[in-house]
Short mmCIF file of C-alpha atoms in Angstrom, two decimals:
data_model
loop_
_atom_site.label_atom_id
_atom_site.label_comp_id
_atom_site.label_asym_id
_atom_site.label_seq_id
_atom_site.Cartn_x
_atom_site.Cartn_y
_atom_site.Cartn_z
CA UNK A 759 0.00 0.00 0.00
CA UNK A 760 1.53 3.24 -1.15
CA UNK A 761 0.83 5.79 1.55
CA UNK A 762 2.51 8.76 -0.13
CA UNK A 763 1.72 9.44 -3.78
CA UNK A 764 4.02 11.78 -5.69
CA UNK A 765 3.58 13.43 -9.07
CA UNK A 766 4.76 14.04 -11.68
CA UNK A 767 7.32 11.31 -12.24
CA UNK A 768 9.44 13.67 -14.33
CA UNK A 769 9.43 17.40 -14.97
CA UNK A 770 11.21 19.68 -17.41
CA UNK A 771 11.31 23.40 -16.60
CA UNK A 772 13.07 26.28 -18.27
CA UNK A 773 15.63 28.27 -16.33
CA UNK A 774 13.90 30.95 -14.32
CA UNK A 775 10.59 29.11 -14.23
CA UNK A 776 8.69 27.61 -11.31
CA UNK A 777 8.94 23.87 -10.61
CA UNK A 778 6.02 22.33 -8.75
CA UNK A 779 5.95 18.80 -7.33
CA UNK A 780 2.89 17.42 -5.59
CA UNK A 781 2.38 14.78 -2.93
CA UNK A 782 -0.66 13.29 -1.23
CA UNK A 783 -0.80 11.15 1.87
CA UNK A 784 -3.41 8.91 3.44
CA UNK A 785 -2.46 8.37 7.06
CA UNK A 786 -3.47 11.27 9.29
CA UNK A 787 -1.00 10.08 11.94
CA UNK A 788 1.88 11.52 9.88
CA UNK A 789 3.23 14.59 11.67
CA UNK A 790 6.33 15.64 9.75
CA UNK A 791 6.74 16.14 6.02
CA UNK A 792 10.30 16.48 4.67
CA UNK A 793 11.54 16.84 1.12
CA UNK A 794 14.80 15.27 -0.01
CA UNK A 795 16.98 16.21 -2.98
CA UNK A 796 19.14 13.59 -4.67
CA UNK A 797 21.85 14.22 -7.26
CA UNK A 798 23.07 11.38 -9.50
CA UNK A 799 25.43 9.04 -7.68
CA UNK A 800 24.67 10.58 -4.29
CA UNK A 801 22.39 9.80 -1.41
CA UNK A 802 19.27 11.90 -0.76
CA UNK A 803 19.80 15.03 1.33
CA UNK A 804 17.23 16.81 3.48
CA UNK A 805 16.10 19.96 1.67
CA UNK A 806 13.19 21.44 3.60
CA UNK A 807 10.45 20.16 5.90
CA UNK A 808 7.13 21.20 7.40
CA UNK A 809 4.83 20.21 10.24
CA UNK A 810 1.05 20.00 9.70
CA UNK A 811 0.25 22.97 11.93
CA UNK A 812 1.86 25.29 9.36
CA UNK A 813 0.40 25.97 5.91
CA UNK A 814 3.59 27.23 4.25
CA UNK A 815 7.33 27.21 4.83
CA UNK A 816 9.86 29.07 2.74
CA UNK A 817 13.62 28.67 2.63
CA UNK A 818 15.26 30.71 -0.09
CA UNK A 819 13.83 29.65 -3.45
CA UNK A 820 12.17 26.55 -1.98
CA UNK A 821 8.64 26.66 -0.55
CA UNK A 822 6.44 23.91 0.87
CA UNK A 823 2.68 24.46 0.72
CA UNK A 824 0.64 22.23 3.02
CA UNK A 825 -3.11 21.55 2.90
CA UNK A 826 -4.05 19.49 5.93
CA UNK A 827 -7.74 19.06 5.04
CA UNK A 828 -6.90 17.76 1.56
CA UNK A 829 -3.95 15.72 2.87
CA UNK A 830 -1.72 17.21 0.20
CA UNK A 831 1.56 19.08 0.15
CA UNK A 832 3.74 20.46 -2.58
CA UNK A 833 7.24 21.74 -3.24
CA UNK A 834 7.67 24.93 -5.25
CA UNK A 835 11.08 25.88 -6.62
CA UNK A 836 11.09 29.51 -7.68
CA UNK A 837 13.51 30.85 -10.31
CA UNK A 838 14.59 27.29 -11.13
CA UNK A 839 18.27 26.88 -12.05
CA UNK A 840 20.14 24.14 -13.95
CA UNK A 841 21.85 23.29 -10.64
CA UNK A 842 18.43 22.31 -9.26
CA UNK A 843 18.31 19.39 -11.71
CA UNK A 844 17.96 16.38 -9.43
CA UNK A 845 15.45 13.84 -8.17
CA UNK A 846 13.15 15.08 -5.43
CA UNK A 847 11.43 12.84 -2.91
CA UNK A 848 8.62 13.87 -0.64
CA UNK A 849 8.18 11.95 2.59
CA UNK A 850 5.87 11.66 5.54
CA UNK A 851 6.86 10.47 8.97
CA UNK A 852 5.40 9.63 12.35
CA UNK A 853 6.61 8.27 15.64
CA UNK A 854 6.12 4.52 15.70
CA UNK A 855 7.33 2.43 18.62
CA UNK A 856 10.22 4.71 19.50
CA UNK A 857 11.52 5.48 16.05
CA UNK A 858 10.52 7.78 13.21
CA UNK A 859 8.71 5.72 10.58
CA UNK A 860 9.26 7.47 7.25
CA UNK A 861 7.37 6.72 4.06
CA UNK A 862 8.86 8.11 0.86
CA UNK A 863 7.17 9.07 -2.38
CA UNK A 864 8.42 7.50 -5.60
CA UNK A 865 10.42 10.56 -6.65
CA UNK A 866 10.30 13.27 -9.33
CA UNK A 867 13.19 13.73 -11.71
CA UNK A 868 13.53 17.45 -12.40
CA UNK A 869 15.47 18.80 -15.35
CA UNK A 870 16.00 22.55 -15.64
CA UNK A 871 17.04 23.54 -19.13
CA UNK A 872 18.94 26.74 -19.93
CA UNK B 80 33.73 15.25 6.88
CA UNK B 81 31.11 14.08 9.36
CA UNK B 82 28.40 11.89 7.94
CA UNK B 83 27.47 8.36 6.92
CA UNK B 84 30.12 6.22 5.23
CA UNK B 85 29.18 3.15 3.19
CA UNK B 86 31.45 0.49 1.73
CA UNK B 87 31.81 -0.77 -0.89
CA UNK B 88 30.52 1.72 -3.47
CA UNK B 89 30.08 -0.90 -6.19
CA UNK B 90 29.78 -4.69 -6.10
CA UNK B 91 28.96 -7.44 -8.56
CA UNK B 92 27.91 -10.79 -7.12
CA UNK B 93 27.01 -14.11 -8.63
CA UNK B 94 23.69 -15.66 -7.67
CA UNK B 95 24.08 -17.51 -4.37
CA UNK B 96 27.11 -15.58 -3.15
CA UNK B 97 27.03 -13.75 0.15
CA UNK B 98 28.31 -10.34 1.15
CA UNK B 99 28.09 -7.71 3.85
CA UNK B 100 27.49 -4.01 3.24
CA UNK B 101 29.16 -1.83 5.84
CA UNK B 102 27.85 1.45 7.24
CA UNK B 103 29.28 3.79 9.86
CA UNK B 104 28.14 7.19 11.12
CA UNK B 105 30.08 9.65 13.25
CA UNK B 106 27.24 11.96 14.27
CA UNK B 107 26.30 10.09 17.46
CA UNK B 108 22.82 9.32 16.08
CA UNK B 109 20.78 6.68 17.85
CA UNK B 110 18.75 5.42 14.90
CA UNK B 111 20.10 3.84 11.73
CA UNK B 112 18.42 2.43 8.64
CA UNK B 113 18.99 0.41 5.49
CA UNK B 114 17.00 1.28 2.37
CA UNK B 115 17.00 0.00 -1.16
CA UNK B 116 16.25 2.24 -4.11
CA UNK B 117 14.78 0.87 -7.32
CA UNK B 118 13.58 2.83 -10.36
CA UNK B 119 9.99 4.02 -9.97
CA UNK B 120 9.69 2.62 -6.45
CA UNK B 121 11.38 5.23 -4.35
CA UNK B 122 13.13 4.23 -1.16
CA UNK B 123 11.97 1.12 0.65
CA UNK B 124 13.02 0.30 4.19
CA UNK B 125 14.77 -3.05 4.64
CA UNK B 126 15.73 -2.97 8.33
CA UNK B 127 16.18 -0.35 10.99
CA UNK B 128 17.80 0.00 14.37
CA UNK B 129 16.06 2.46 16.68
CA UNK B 130 18.97 2.32 19.12
CA UNK B 131 22.12 0.38 19.84
CA UNK B 132 21.27 -3.24 20.58
CA UNK B 133 17.94 -3.31 18.74
CA UNK B 134 17.00 -4.14 15.17
CA UNK B 135 13.64 -4.55 13.46
CA UNK B 136 12.26 -5.49 10.06
CA UNK B 137 11.12 -2.85 7.66
CA UNK B 138 9.01 -3.09 4.53
CA UNK B 139 11.19 -5.51 2.49
CA UNK B 140 13.36 -7.62 4.87
CA UNK B 141 13.29 -10.99 3.09
CA UNK B 142 16.75 -12.17 2.04
CA UNK B 143 18.59 -9.78 4.35
CA UNK B 144 20.00 -9.73 7.86
CA UNK B 145 21.47 -6.87 9.86
CA UNK B 146 23.81 -6.31 12.77
CA UNK B 147 24.04 -3.18 14.91
CA UNK B 148 27.63 -3.69 15.98
CA UNK B 149 27.78 -0.56 18.16
CA UNK B 150 26.30 2.92 18.10
CA UNK B 151 28.34 3.87 15.02
CA UNK B 152 28.05 0.79 12.82
CA UNK B 153 25.11 -0.96 11.18
CA UNK B 154 25.80 -3.69 8.60
CA UNK B 155 23.53 -5.39 6.07
CA UNK B 156 24.16 -8.98 5.00
CA UNK B 157 22.93 -10.85 1.95
CA UNK B 158 23.29 -14.54 2.74
CA UNK B 159 22.48 -15.89 -0.73
CA UNK B 160 22.23 -13.16 -3.31
CA UNK B 161 19.48 -13.24 -5.94
CA UNK B 162 19.06 -11.15 -9.11
CA UNK B 163 16.02 -9.48 -7.48
CA UNK B 164 18.42 -7.93 -4.99
CA UNK B 165 20.11 -5.91 -7.71
CA UNK B 166 19.59 -2.37 -6.44
CA UNK B 167 21.19 0.68 -4.90
CA UNK B 168 21.44 0.36 -1.14
CA UNK B 169 21.50 3.35 1.17
CA UNK B 170 22.34 3.49 4.83
CA UNK B 171 20.99 6.41 6.86
CA UNK B 172 20.96 7.73 10.39
CA UNK B 173 18.58 10.20 11.95
CA UNK B 174 18.42 12.95 14.52
CA UNK B 175 15.79 15.35 15.73
CA UNK B 176 15.94 18.63 13.84
CA UNK B 177 14.59 22.12 14.49
CA UNK B 178 10.80 22.00 14.34
CA UNK B 179 10.53 18.68 16.12
CA UNK B 180 10.87 16.30 13.20
CA UNK B 181 13.63 13.88 12.32
CA UNK B 182 16.00 14.45 9.44
CA UNK B 183 17.86 11.63 7.79
CA UNK B 184 21.49 11.74 6.74
CA UNK B 185 22.16 9.26 3.95
CA UNK B 186 25.35 7.65 2.80
CA UNK B 187 26.38 7.80 -0.85
CA UNK B 188 25.07 4.32 -1.60
CA UNK B 189 26.26 0.88 -2.69
CA UNK B 190 25.40 -0.15 -6.24
CA UNK B 191 24.92 -3.91 -6.19
CA UNK B 192 24.45 -6.09 -9.26
CA UNK B 193 23.62 -9.78 -8.90
CA UNK B 194 24.19 -11.82 -12.05
#
């Protein structure tokens, strides 16, 4: 059962444009929603995260929008740059028996073209 | 640099061979994890260790075993490799971050091919 659905699978954006990646979750017990960025040949790295009591979080050009009632959240990359080309994973986590159980989306491969 | 170190980076095995993937972290994190990454399937949890001395199965544990050797080290063993275990394996550790959630630090991965 896939508990976090991510779309689109791939995305091509022109330099300077806005990249938008969407995720939806099912389990209302999730209480932390991070996004990870992965470059080829590297492990994922934590990019930005949000808790469900906040509707938006912004860090530089990266913004998470969170809609608790719709159980959806999205990543917006403003003024997209070729260096942003990577695979992005959304995730949802909750405390489960003393550890943080994290469920990842299937990833979005972003290509920013000059 | 501080972080999660995985060895080896690449490995080719024949069906039926065994091997151990090594992972060490120097951030004093309590929890450690092993994930596999396959195209179109994201990251799937194989095993985790919430703290030193404990290990538990994740989503896809069949064909794997783990050992939490000490707080720093968490190894993954394939006893009899199968082609279905061809994948990229990531080790991670976690800590509580600002805002109350837990951020993962991943290693750079082991690319395993079973022929």
